[in-house]
Amino acid sequence: GPRGCGKTTIFRNLSLKAQLLGNKIKKLDEYKENFIAIYYHCNDLYFAFPYLKEKLDDEERKCIIHYFNLSILYEILDLLNILNMVKGFDLGQNTIINIQELIRLYIHAYEFPPLGTDIIRHLMTIVLREKGEARNWFEDRQEIKPNFLPMDFINKFCEILQDKNPWIKSRAIYFQLDDYSTPNISNQLQETIN
């Protein structure tokens, strides 16, 4: 749609996070949709990789995919953090353990937090750190190269959520990418992520 027609407002209002934060849903049984929408604004990508005009090599493309996966993962974790405050939602200890095991499989620096730590918040902090490391490596290559997440990482993460949590299991998960267009998101970024 044309600029200013309300796409962002619609995308955000469809997201479960916005509905929870806007108090449209106070208990999970009030949510009747058969999907979970997760909103992501692509300015995050633009600011991480501005002005890409040259052809990217394989390592650069892997880094961009890694960063994108981390960005989407952060949005999922933020939603889970908010859901944990909603009456009737329990992510479950097995789900949390499986999530940590998946993260540890790909992010070798991940360490399980001390007892009593809010694990979802801990994971969010780890994801932000990894995003910063990926961006630093992309810019100057002097940092140690991160262990890049595979292209299907978000799919694997969502499979754990749908497999382990009955409330999520019955719902499709949609990712709404806002402002995923040129000139903000360069052709090189779009080709890589597509």
Coordinates of N, CA, C and O in Angstrom, one line a residue:
G1 N 0.8 -1.2 0.0 CA 0.0 0.0 0.0 C 0.9 1.2 0.0 O 2.0 1.2 0.3
P2 N 0.3 2.4 -0.3 CA 1.0 3.6 -0.4 C 1.5 4.1 1.0 O 0.9 3.7 2.0
R3 N 2.5 4.9 1.0 CA 3.0 5.4 2.3 C 1.9 6.2 3.0 O 1.2 7.0 2.4
G4 N 1.8 5.9 4.3 CA 0.8 6.7 5.1 C -0.6 6.1 5.1 O -1.5 6.7 5.7
C5 N -0.8 4.9 4.5 CA -2.1 4.4 4.5 C -2.5 3.6 5.7 O -3.7 3.2 5.9
G6 N -1.6 3.4 6.7 CA -1.9 2.7 7.9 C -1.4 1.3 8.0 O -1.9 0.5 8.9
K7 N -0.5 0.8 7.1 CA 0.0 -0.5 7.2 C 0.6 -0.9 8.5 O 0.3 -1.9 9.1
T8 N 1.5 0.0 9.0 CA 2.2 -0.2 10.3 C 1.2 -0.3 11.4 O 1.3 -1.2 12.3
T9 N 0.2 0.5 11.5 CA -0.8 0.5 12.5 C -1.6 -0.9 12.5 O -1.8 -1.5 13.5
I10 N -1.9 -1.3 11.3 CA -2.6 -2.6 11.2 C -1.7 -3.8 11.6 O -2.1 -4.6 12.4
F11 N -0.5 -3.8 11.1 CA 0.4 -4.8 11.5 C 0.6 -4.9 13.0 O 0.6 -5.9 13.6
R12 N 0.9 -3.7 13.6 CA 1.1 -3.7 15.0 C -0.1 -4.2 15.8 O 0.0 -4.9 16.8
N13 N -1.3 -3.7 15.4 CA -2.5 -4.1 16.1 C -2.9 -5.6 15.9 O -3.6 -6.1 16.8
L14 N -2.4 -6.2 14.9 CA -2.6 -7.6 14.7 C -1.7 -8.5 15.6 O -2.0 -9.6 15.9
S15 N -0.6 -7.9 16.0 CA 0.4 -8.6 16.8 C -0.2 -8.9 18.2 O -0.8 -8.1 18.8
L16 N 0.1 -10.1 18.6 CA -0.3 -10.5 20.0 C 0.3 -9.6 21.0 O -0.4 -9.2 22.0
K17 N 1.5 -9.2 20.9 CA 2.2 -8.4 21.8 C 1.5 -7.0 22.0 O 1.2 -6.6 23.1
A18 N 1.1 -6.4 20.9 CA 0.4 -5.1 21.0 C -1.0 -5.3 21.7 O -1.4 -4.5 22.5
Q19 N -1.7 -6.4 21.4 CA -2.9 -6.6 22.0 C -2.8 -6.9 23.5 O -3.6 -6.4 24.3
L20 N -1.7 -7.6 23.9 CA -1.5 -7.8 25.3 C -1.1 -6.5 26.0 O -1.6 -6.2 27.1
L21 N -0.2 -5.7 25.4 CA 0.2 -4.5 26.1 C -0.9 -3.4 26.1 O -0.9 -2.5 26.9
G22 N -1.8 -3.5 25.1 CA -2.9 -2.5 25.0 C -4.1 -3.0 25.9 O -5.1 -2.4 25.8
N23 N -3.9 -4.0 26.6 CA -5.0 -4.6 27.5 C -6.2 -5.0 26.8 O -7.3 -5.0 27.3
K24 N -6.1 -5.3 25.5 CA -7.2 -5.9 24.7 C -7.5 -7.3 25.2 O -8.6 -7.8 25.0
I25 N -6.4 -8.0 25.7 CA -6.5 -9.3 26.2 C -6.0 -9.3 27.6 O -4.8 -9.0 27.8
K26 N -6.8 -9.8 28.5 CA -6.3 -9.8 29.9 C -6.1 -11.3 30.4 O -5.3 -11.5 31.3
K27 N -6.8 -12.2 29.7 CA -6.7 -13.6 30.0 C -6.6 -14.3 28.7 O -7.2 -13.9 27.7
L28 N -5.9 -15.4 28.6 CA -5.7 -16.1 27.4 C -7.0 -16.6 26.7 O -7.1 -16.7 25.5
D29 N -8.0 -17.0 27.5 CA -9.2 -17.5 26.9 C -10.0 -16.4 26.2 O -10.9 -16.7 25.5
E30 N -9.6 -15.1 26.3 CA -10.2 -14.0 25.6 C -9.6 -14.0 24.1 O -10.2 -13.3 23.3
Y31 N -8.5 -14.6 23.9 CA -7.8 -14.6 22.6 C -8.4 -15.7 21.7 O -8.2 -16.9 22.0
K32 N -9.2 -15.3 20.7 CA -9.9 -16.3 19.9 C -9.3 -16.6 18.6 O -9.7 -17.5 17.8
E33 N -8.2 -15.9 18.2 CA -7.6 -16.1 16.9 C -6.9 -17.4 16.8 O -6.4 -18.0 17.8
N34 N -6.8 -18.0 15.6 CA -6.1 -19.3 15.4 C -4.7 -19.0 14.9 O -4.0 -19.9 14.4
F35 N -4.1 -17.8 15.2 CA -2.8 -17.5 14.8 C -2.2 -16.6 15.9 O -2.9 -16.0 16.7
I36 N -0.8 -16.5 15.9 CA -0.1 -15.6 16.7 C 0.7 -14.8 15.7 O 1.5 -15.3 14.9
A37 N 0.5 -13.5 15.7 CA 1.3 -12.6 14.8 C 2.4 -11.9 15.6 O 2.1 -11.4 16.7
I38 N 3.6 -11.9 15.1 CA 4.7 -11.3 15.7 C 5.2 -10.2 14.7 O 5.6 -10.5 13.6
Y39 N 5.3 -9.0 15.3 CA 5.6 -7.8 14.5 C 7.1 -7.5 14.6 O 7.7 -7.6 15.6
Y40 N 7.7 -7.2 13.4 CA 9.1 -6.8 13.4 C 9.3 -5.6 12.4 O 8.9 -5.7 11.2
H41 N 9.8 -4.5 12.9 CA 10.0 -3.3 12.0 C 11.5 -3.4 11.5 O 12.4 -3.6 12.2
C42 N 11.6 -3.4 10.2 CA 12.9 -3.6 9.5 C 13.8 -2.4 9.6 O 15.0 -2.6 9.1
N43 N 13.5 -1.4 10.3 CA 14.5 -0.3 10.6 C 15.7 -0.9 11.3 O 16.8 -0.5 11.2
D44 N 15.4 -1.9 12.1 CA 16.5 -2.6 12.8 C 17.5 -3.2 11.8 O 18.7 -3.0 12.1
L45 N 17.1 -3.7 10.7 CA 18.0 -4.2 9.7 C 18.7 -3.1 9.0 O 19.9 -3.2 8.7
Y46 N 18.0 -2.0 8.7 CA 18.6 -0.9 8.0 C 19.7 -0.3 8.9 O 20.8 0.0 8.4
F47 N 19.5 -0.1 10.2 CA 20.5 0.5 11.0 C 21.7 -0.4 11.2 O 22.8 0.0 11.5
A48 N 21.5 -1.7 11.2 CA 22.6 -2.7 11.3 C 23.4 -2.8 10.0 O 24.6 -3.0 10.1
F49 N 22.8 -2.7 8.9 CA 23.5 -2.9 7.6 C 23.1 -1.8 6.6 O 22.5 -2.0 5.6
P50 N 23.4 -0.5 6.9 CA 23.0 0.6 6.0 C 23.8 0.6 4.8 O 25.0 0.3 4.8
Y51 N 23.2 1.1 3.7 CA 23.9 1.5 2.5 C 24.7 0.3 1.9 O 25.7 0.5 1.3
L52 N 24.2 -0.9 1.9 CA 24.9 -2.0 1.2 C 24.6 -1.8 -0.3 O 23.5 -1.8 -0.7
K53 N 25.7 -1.7 -1.0 CA 25.5 -1.6 -2.5 C 26.4 -2.6 -3.2 O 26.1 -2.9 -4.4
E54 N 27.4 -3.2 -2.6 CA 28.3 -4.1 -3.3 C 27.7 -5.5 -3.1 O 26.9 -5.8 -2.2
K55 N 28.2 -6.4 -4.0 CA 27.8 -7.8 -3.9 C 28.4 -8.4 -2.6 O 29.5 -8.0 -2.1
L56 N 27.6 -9.2 -1.9 CA 28.0 -9.8 -0.6 C 28.7 -11.1 -0.8 O 28.2 -11.9 -1.6
D57 N 29.7 -11.4 0.0 CA 30.3 -12.8 -0.1 C 29.4 -13.7 0.9 O 28.5 -13.2 1.6
D58 N 29.7 -15.0 0.8 CA 28.9 -16.0 1.6 C 29.0 -15.7 3.1 O 27.9 -15.9 3.7
E59 N 30.1 -15.3 3.6 CA 30.2 -15.1 5.0 C 29.4 -13.9 5.4 O 28.7 -13.9 6.5
E60 N 29.4 -12.8 4.6 CA 28.5 -11.7 4.9 C 27.0 -12.0 4.9 O 26.3 -11.6 5.7
R61 N 26.7 -12.8 3.9 CA 25.3 -13.3 3.8 C 24.9 -14.1 5.0 O 23.8 -13.9 5.6
K62 N 25.8 -15.0 5.4 CA 25.5 -15.8 6.6 C 25.3 -14.9 7.9 O 24.5 -15.1 8.7
C63 N 26.1 -13.8 7.9 CA 26.0 -12.9 9.1 C 24.7 -12.2 9.1 O 24.1 -12.0 10.1
I64 N 24.3 -11.7 7.9 CA 23.0 -11.0 7.8 C 21.8 -12.0 8.2 O 20.9 -11.6 9.0
I65 N 21.9 -13.2 7.7 CA 20.8 -14.2 8.1 C 20.9 -14.4 9.6 O 19.8 -14.5 10.3
H66 N 22.1 -14.5 10.2 CA 22.3 -14.7 11.6 C 21.6 -13.5 12.4 O 20.9 -13.7 13.3
Y67 N 21.9 -12.3 11.9 CA 21.4 -11.1 12.6 C 19.9 -11.1 12.5 O 19.2 -10.8 13.5
F68 N 19.4 -11.4 11.3 CA 17.9 -11.4 11.1 C 17.2 -12.5 12.0 O 16.2 -12.2 12.7
N69 N 17.8 -13.7 12.1 CA 17.3 -14.7 13.0 C 17.3 -14.3 14.4 O 16.3 -14.5 15.2
L70 N 18.4 -13.6 14.9 CA 18.5 -13.1 16.2 C 17.4 -12.0 16.5 O 16.8 -12.0 17.6
S71 N 17.2 -11.2 15.5 CA 16.1 -10.1 15.6 C 14.7 -10.7 15.8 O 14.0 -10.3 16.7
I72 N 14.4 -11.7 15.0 CA 13.1 -12.4 15.1 C 13.0 -13.1 16.4 O 12.0 -13.1 17.1
L73 N 14.1 -13.8 16.8 CA 14.2 -14.5 18.1 C 13.9 -13.6 19.2 O 13.1 -13.9 20.1
Y74 N 14.5 -12.4 19.2 CA 14.3 -11.4 20.2 C 12.8 -11.0 20.3 O 12.2 -11.0 21.5
E75 N 12.1 -10.8 19.2 CA 10.7 -10.5 19.2 C 9.9 -11.6 19.8 O 8.9 -11.4 20.5
I76 N 10.2 -12.9 19.5 CA 9.5 -14.0 20.0 C 9.7 -14.1 21.6 O 8.8 -14.3 22.3
L77 N 11.0 -13.9 22.0 CA 11.2 -13.9 23.4 C 10.5 -12.8 24.2 O 10.0 -13.0 25.3
D78 N 10.5 -11.6 23.6 CA 9.8 -10.5 24.2 C 8.3 -10.8 24.3 O 7.7 -10.6 25.4
L79 N 7.7 -11.5 23.3 CA 6.3 -11.9 23.4 C 6.1 -12.9 24.5 O 5.2 -12.8 25.3
L80 N 7.0 -13.9 24.6 CA 6.9 -14.9 25.7 C 7.1 -14.3 27.0 O 6.4 -14.7 28.0
N81 N 7.9 -13.3 27.2 CA 8.1 -12.6 28.4 C 6.8 -11.9 28.8 O 6.4 -11.9 30.0
I82 N 6.1 -11.3 27.9 CA 4.8 -10.6 28.2 C 3.8 -11.7 28.5 O 3.0 -11.5 29.4
L83 N 3.7 -12.7 27.7 CA 2.8 -13.8 27.9 C 2.9 -14.4 29.3 O 1.9 -14.8 29.9
N84 N 4.1 -14.5 29.8 CA 4.3 -15.1 31.1 C 3.6 -14.3 32.2 O 3.4 -14.8 33.3
M85 N 3.2 -13.0 31.9 CA 2.5 -12.2 32.9 C 1.0 -12.3 32.8 O 0.3 -11.7 33.6
V86 N 0.6 -13.0 31.8 CA -0.9 -13.1 31.5 C -1.5 -14.3 32.3 O -0.9 -15.4 32.3
K87 N -2.6 -14.1 32.9 CA -3.3 -15.1 33.6 C -3.6 -16.3 32.7 O -4.2 -16.1 31.6
G88 N -3.3 -17.4 33.1 CA -3.6 -18.6 32.3 C -2.5 -19.1 31.4 O -2.7 -20.1 30.7
F89 N -1.4 -18.4 31.3 CA -0.3 -18.9 30.4 C 0.8 -19.4 31.3 O 1.3 -18.8 32.2
D90 N 1.3 -20.6 30.9 CA 2.5 -21.2 31.5 C 3.4 -21.8 30.4 O 2.9 -22.7 29.7
L91 N 4.5 -21.2 30.2 CA 5.4 -21.7 29.1 C 5.8 -23.1 29.5 O 6.0 -23.9 28.6
G92 N 6.1 -23.4 30.7 CA 6.4 -24.7 31.1 C 7.9 -24.9 31.2 O 8.7 -24.4 30.4
Q93 N 8.4 -25.6 32.2 CA 9.8 -25.8 32.5 C 10.4 -26.6 31.4 O 11.6 -26.3 30.9
N94 N 9.8 -27.6 30.8 CA 10.3 -28.4 29.7 C 10.6 -27.6 28.5 O 11.6 -27.7 27.8
T95 N 9.6 -26.7 28.2 CA 9.8 -25.8 27.0 C 11.0 -24.9 27.2 O 11.8 -24.7 26.3
I96 N 11.1 -24.3 28.4 CA 12.3 -23.4 28.7 C 13.6 -24.2 28.6 O 14.6 -23.7 28.0
I97 N 13.6 -25.4 29.1 CA 14.8 -26.2 29.0 C 15.2 -26.5 27.5 O 16.3 -26.4 27.1
N98 N 14.2 -26.9 26.7 CA 14.4 -27.2 25.3 C 14.8 -25.9 24.6 O 15.7 -26.0 23.7
I99 N 14.3 -24.8 24.9 CA 14.7 -23.5 24.3 C 16.2 -23.2 24.6 O 17.0 -22.9 23.7
Q100 N 16.6 -23.4 25.9 CA 18.0 -23.2 26.3 C 18.9 -24.1 25.6 O 20.0 -23.8 25.1
E101 N 18.5 -25.4 25.4 CA 19.3 -26.4 24.8 C 19.5 -26.0 23.3 O 20.6 -26.2 22.8
L102 N 18.5 -25.5 22.6 CA 18.6 -25.1 21.2 C 19.5 -23.9 21.1 O 20.4 -23.9 20.2
I103 N 19.4 -23.0 22.0 CA 20.2 -21.8 22.0 C 21.7 -22.2 22.2 O 22.6 -21.8 21.5
R104 N 21.9 -23.1 23.2 CA 23.3 -23.5 23.5 C 23.9 -24.3 22.3 O 25.1 -24.2 22.1
L105 N 23.1 -25.0 21.6 CA 23.6 -25.8 20.5 C 24.2 -24.8 19.4 O 25.3 -25.2 18.8
Y106 N 23.7 -23.6 19.2 CA 24.2 -22.7 18.2 C 24.9 -21.5 18.7 O 25.8 -21.0 18.0
I107 N 24.7 -21.1 19.9 CA 25.4 -20.0 20.5 C 26.3 -20.6 21.6 O 25.8 -20.8 22.8
H108 N 27.5 -20.9 21.3 CA 28.4 -21.7 22.2 C 28.7 -20.9 23.4 O 29.1 -21.5 24.4
A109 N 28.7 -19.6 23.4 CA 29.0 -18.8 24.6 C 27.9 -18.8 25.6 O 28.0 -18.3 26.7
Y110 N 26.7 -19.4 25.2 CA 25.6 -19.3 26.1 C 25.8 -20.2 27.4 O 26.3 -21.3 27.3
E111 N 25.6 -19.6 28.5 CA 25.7 -20.3 29.8 C 24.3 -20.3 30.5 O 23.7 -19.2 30.5
F112 N 23.9 -21.4 31.1 CA 22.7 -21.4 31.8 C 22.8 -20.4 33.0 O 23.8 -20.3 33.7
P113 N 21.7 -19.7 33.2 CA 21.8 -18.7 34.3 C 21.7 -19.3 35.7 O 21.3 -20.4 35.8
P114 N 22.0 -18.5 36.7 CA 21.9 -19.0 38.1 C 20.4 -19.3 38.4 O 19.5 -18.7 37.8
L115 N 20.2 -20.2 39.4 CA 18.8 -20.4 39.9 C 18.2 -19.1 40.3 O 18.8 -18.3 40.9
G116 N 16.9 -19.0 40.0 CA 16.1 -17.9 40.3 C 16.1 -16.8 39.3 O 15.4 -15.8 39.4
T117 N 16.9 -16.9 38.3 CA 17.0 -15.9 37.2 C 15.8 -16.1 36.3 O 15.4 -17.2 36.0
D118 N 15.3 -15.0 35.8 CA 14.2 -15.0 34.8 C 14.9 -15.4 33.5 O 15.6 -14.6 32.9
I119 N 14.6 -16.6 33.1 CA 15.4 -17.2 32.0 C 15.0 -16.5 30.6 O 15.9 -16.3 29.8
I120 N 13.8 -16.2 30.4 CA 13.4 -15.5 29.2 C 14.2 -14.1 29.1 O 14.7 -13.8 28.0
R121 N 14.2 -13.4 30.2 CA 14.9 -12.1 30.2 C 16.4 -12.4 30.0 O 17.1 -11.6 29.2
H122 N 16.9 -13.4 30.6 CA 18.4 -13.8 30.4 C 18.6 -14.1 28.9 O 19.6 -13.6 28.3
L123 N 17.8 -14.8 28.2 CA 17.9 -15.1 26.8 C 17.8 -13.9 26.0 O 18.6 -13.7 25.0
M124 N 16.9 -13.0 26.3 CA 16.8 -11.7 25.6 C 18.2 -10.9 25.6 O 18.6 -10.4 24.6
T125 N 18.8 -10.9 26.8 CA 20.1 -10.2 27.0 C 21.1 -10.9 26.1 O 21.9 -10.2 25.4
I126 N 21.2 -12.2 26.1 CA 22.1 -13.0 25.2 C 21.9 -12.6 23.8 O 22.9 -12.4 23.0
V127 N 20.7 -12.6 23.3 CA 20.4 -12.3 21.9 C 20.8 -10.9 21.6 O 21.5 -10.7 20.5
L128 N 20.6 -9.9 22.4 CA 21.1 -8.6 22.1 C 22.6 -8.5 22.0 O 23.2 -7.8 21.2
R129 N 23.3 -9.3 22.9 CA 24.8 -9.3 22.9 C 25.2 -9.9 21.6 O 26.1 -9.4 20.9
E130 N 24.6 -11.0 21.1 CA 24.9 -11.7 19.9 C 24.7 -10.8 18.7 O 25.5 -10.8 17.7
K131 N 23.6 -10.0 18.7 CA 23.3 -9.1 17.6 C 24.5 -8.1 17.5 O 24.9 -7.7 16.4
G132 N 24.9 -7.5 18.6 CA 26.0 -6.6 18.6 C 27.3 -7.2 18.1 O 28.0 -6.5 17.3
E133 N 27.6 -8.4 18.5 CA 28.8 -9.1 18.0 C 28.7 -9.3 16.5 O 29.7 -9.2 15.8
A134 N 27.6 -9.7 16.0 CA 27.4 -9.9 14.6 C 27.6 -8.6 13.8 O 28.3 -8.6 12.8
R135 N 27.0 -7.6 14.3 CA 27.2 -6.3 13.6 C 28.6 -5.8 13.7 O 29.2 -5.3 12.7
N136 N 29.3 -6.0 14.8 CA 30.7 -5.6 14.9 C 31.6 -6.4 14.0 O 32.5 -5.9 13.3
W137 N 31.3 -7.7 13.9 CA 32.1 -8.5 13.0 C 31.9 -8.1 11.5 O 32.8 -8.0 10.8
F138 N 30.7 -7.8 11.2 CA 30.3 -7.4 9.8 C 31.1 -6.1 9.4 O 31.5 -6.0 8.3
E139 N 31.2 -5.2 10.4 CA 31.8 -3.9 10.1 C 33.3 -4.0 10.0 O 33.9 -3.3 9.1
D140 N 34.0 -4.7 10.9 CA 35.4 -4.6 10.9 C 36.2 -5.9 10.8 O 37.4 -5.9 10.7
R141 N 35.5 -7.0 10.9 CA 36.1 -8.4 10.9 C 37.3 -8.6 11.8 O 38.0 -9.5 11.7
Q142 N 37.4 -7.7 12.8 CA 38.5 -7.9 13.8 C 38.0 -8.7 15.0 O 38.8 -9.3 15.7
E143 N 36.7 -8.8 15.2 CA 36.2 -9.6 16.2 C 36.2 -11.1 15.8 O 36.3 -11.4 14.6
I144 N 36.1 -12.0 16.7 CA 35.9 -13.4 16.4 C 34.6 -13.6 15.7 O 33.6 -13.1 16.2
K145 N 34.6 -14.3 14.6 CA 33.4 -14.6 13.9 C 32.4 -15.3 14.7 O 32.7 -16.3 15.3
P146 N 31.2 -14.9 14.8 CA 30.1 -15.6 15.6 C 29.8 -16.9 15.0 O 30.1 -17.2 13.8
N147 N 29.3 -17.8 15.8 CA 28.7 -19.1 15.2 C 27.4 -18.7 14.6 O 26.4 -18.4 15.3
F148 N 27.3 -18.7 13.3 CA 26.1 -18.2 12.6 C 25.0 -19.2 12.8 O 25.1 -20.4 12.7
L149 N 23.8 -18.7 13.1 CA 22.6 -19.5 13.2 C 22.2 -20.0 11.8 O 22.4 -19.3 10.8
P150 N 21.7 -21.2 11.7 CA 21.3 -21.7 10.4 C 20.0 -21.0 9.9 O 19.3 -20.4 10.7
M151 N 19.8 -21.1 8.6 CA 18.6 -20.5 8.0 C 17.3 -20.9 8.6 O 16.4 -20.2 8.7
D152 N 17.3 -22.2 9.1 CA 16.0 -22.7 9.6 C 15.9 -22.6 11.1 O 15.0 -23.3 11.7
F153 N 16.7 -21.8 11.7 CA 16.7 -21.7 13.2 C 15.3 -21.2 13.7 O 14.9 -21.8 14.7
I154 N 14.7 -20.2 13.2 CA 13.4 -19.8 13.7 C 12.4 -20.9 13.5 O 11.5 -21.0 14.4
N155 N 12.5 -21.6 12.4 CA 11.5 -22.7 12.3 C 11.7 -23.7 13.4 O 10.7 -24.2 14.0
K156 N 13.0 -24.1 13.7 CA 13.2 -25.0 14.8 C 12.7 -24.5 16.1 O 12.2 -25.2 16.9
F157 N 13.0 -23.2 16.4 CA 12.5 -22.6 17.6 C 11.0 -22.6 17.7 O 10.5 -23.0 18.8
C158 N 10.3 -22.3 16.7 CA 8.8 -22.3 16.7 C 8.3 -23.7 16.8 O 7.3 -23.9 17.5
E159 N 9.0 -24.7 16.3 CA 8.6 -26.1 16.4 C 8.6 -26.5 17.9 O 7.7 -27.2 18.4
I160 N 9.6 -26.1 18.6 CA 9.7 -26.3 20.1 C 8.5 -25.7 20.8 O 7.8 -26.4 21.6
L161 N 8.2 -24.5 20.5 CA 7.1 -23.8 21.1 C 5.8 -24.5 20.8 O 4.9 -24.7 21.7
Q162 N 5.6 -24.9 19.6 CA 4.3 -25.5 19.2 C 4.2 -26.9 19.7 O 3.1 -27.4 20.0
D163 N 5.3 -27.6 19.8 CA 5.3 -29.0 20.3 C 5.1 -29.1 21.8 O 4.5 -30.0 22.3
K164 N 5.7 -28.1 22.5 CA 5.7 -28.2 24.0 C 4.6 -27.4 24.7 O 4.3 -27.7 25.8
N165 N 4.0 -26.4 24.0 CA 3.0 -25.6 24.7 C 1.6 -25.8 24.1 O 1.5 -25.4 22.9
P166 N 0.7 -26.3 24.8 CA -0.7 -26.6 24.2 C -1.4 -25.3 23.7 O -2.1 -25.4 22.7
W167 N -1.2 -24.1 24.3 CA -1.8 -22.9 23.9 C -1.3 -22.5 22.5 O -2.0 -22.0 21.6
I168 N 0.0 -22.6 22.4 CA 0.7 -22.2 21.1 C 0.5 -23.2 20.0 O 0.3 -22.9 18.8
K169 N 0.4 -24.5 20.4 CA 0.3 -25.6 19.5 C -0.8 -25.5 18.5 O -0.6 -25.8 17.3
S170 N -1.9 -25.0 18.9 CA -3.1 -24.9 18.1 C -3.1 -23.7 17.2 O -4.1 -23.5 16.5
R171 N -2.0 -22.9 17.2 CA -2.0 -21.7 16.4 C -0.9 -21.6 15.4 O 0.2 -22.0 15.8
A172 N -1.1 -21.0 14.3 CA -0.1 -20.7 13.3 C 0.7 -19.5 13.8 O 0.1 -18.7 14.6
I173 N 2.0 -19.4 13.5 CA 2.8 -18.3 13.9 C 3.1 -17.5 12.6 O 3.8 -18.1 11.7
Y174 N 2.7 -16.2 12.6 CA 3.0 -15.4 11.4 C 4.0 -14.3 11.9 O 3.9 -13.7 13.0
F175 N 4.9 -14.0 11.0 CA 5.9 -12.9 11.2 C 5.6 -11.7 10.3 O 5.6 -12.0 9.0
Q176 N 5.3 -10.6 10.8 CA 4.9 -9.4 10.0 C 6.1 -8.5 9.9 O 6.5 -7.9 10.9
L177 N 6.7 -8.4 8.7 CA 7.9 -7.6 8.5 C 7.4 -6.3 7.9 O 6.8 -6.2 6.9
D178 N 7.6 -5.2 8.7 CA 7.2 -3.9 8.3 C 8.3 -3.1 7.7 O 9.5 -3.2 8.2
D179 N 8.0 -2.3 6.7 CA 9.0 -1.5 5.9 C 10.1 -2.4 5.3 O 11.3 -2.0 5.3
Y180 N 9.8 -3.5 4.9 CA 10.8 -4.4 4.2 C 10.8 -4.1 2.7 O 10.3 -4.8 1.9
S181 N 11.3 -2.9 2.4 CA 11.2 -2.4 1.0 C 12.4 -1.5 0.8 O 13.0 -0.9 1.7
T182 N 12.7 -1.3 -0.5 CA 13.8 -0.3 -0.8 C 13.2 1.1 -0.7 O 12.0 1.2 -0.8
P183 N 13.9 2.1 -0.4 CA 15.4 2.1 -0.2 C 15.9 1.7 1.2 O 17.1 1.5 1.4
N184 N 15.0 1.6 2.2 CA 15.4 1.2 3.5 C 16.2 -0.1 3.5 O 17.2 -0.2 4.1
I185 N 15.6 -1.1 3.0 CA 16.2 -2.4 2.9 C 16.7 -2.6 1.5 O 16.0 -2.8 0.6
S186 N 18.1 -2.6 1.4 CA 18.7 -2.7 0.1 C 18.4 -4.0 -0.6 O 18.0 -5.0 0.0
N187 N 18.6 -4.0 -1.9 CA 18.4 -5.2 -2.7 C 19.3 -6.3 -2.2 O 18.8 -7.5 -2.2
Q188 N 20.5 -6.0 -1.8 CA 21.4 -7.0 -1.3 C 20.9 -7.7 0.0 O 20.9 -8.9 0.2
L189 N 20.3 -6.9 0.9 CA 19.7 -7.4 2.1 C 18.5 -8.3 1.7 O 18.3 -9.4 2.3
Q190 N 17.6 -7.8 0.9 CA 16.4 -8.5 0.5 C 16.8 -9.8 -0.2 O 16.2 -10.9 0.1
E191 N 17.7 -9.8 -1.1 CA 18.1 -11.0 -1.8 C 18.7 -12.1 -0.8 O 18.4 -13.3 -0.9
T192 N 19.4 -11.6 0.2 CA 20.0 -12.5 1.2 C 18.9 -13.1 2.1 O 18.8 -14.3 2.3
I193 N 18.0 -12.3 2.6 CA 17.0 -12.7 3.5 C 15.9 -13.6 2.8 O 15.4 -14.5 3.3
N194 N 15.6 -13.1 1.6 CA 14.6 -13.9 0.8 C 15.1 -15.3 0.6 O 14.3 -16.3 0.6

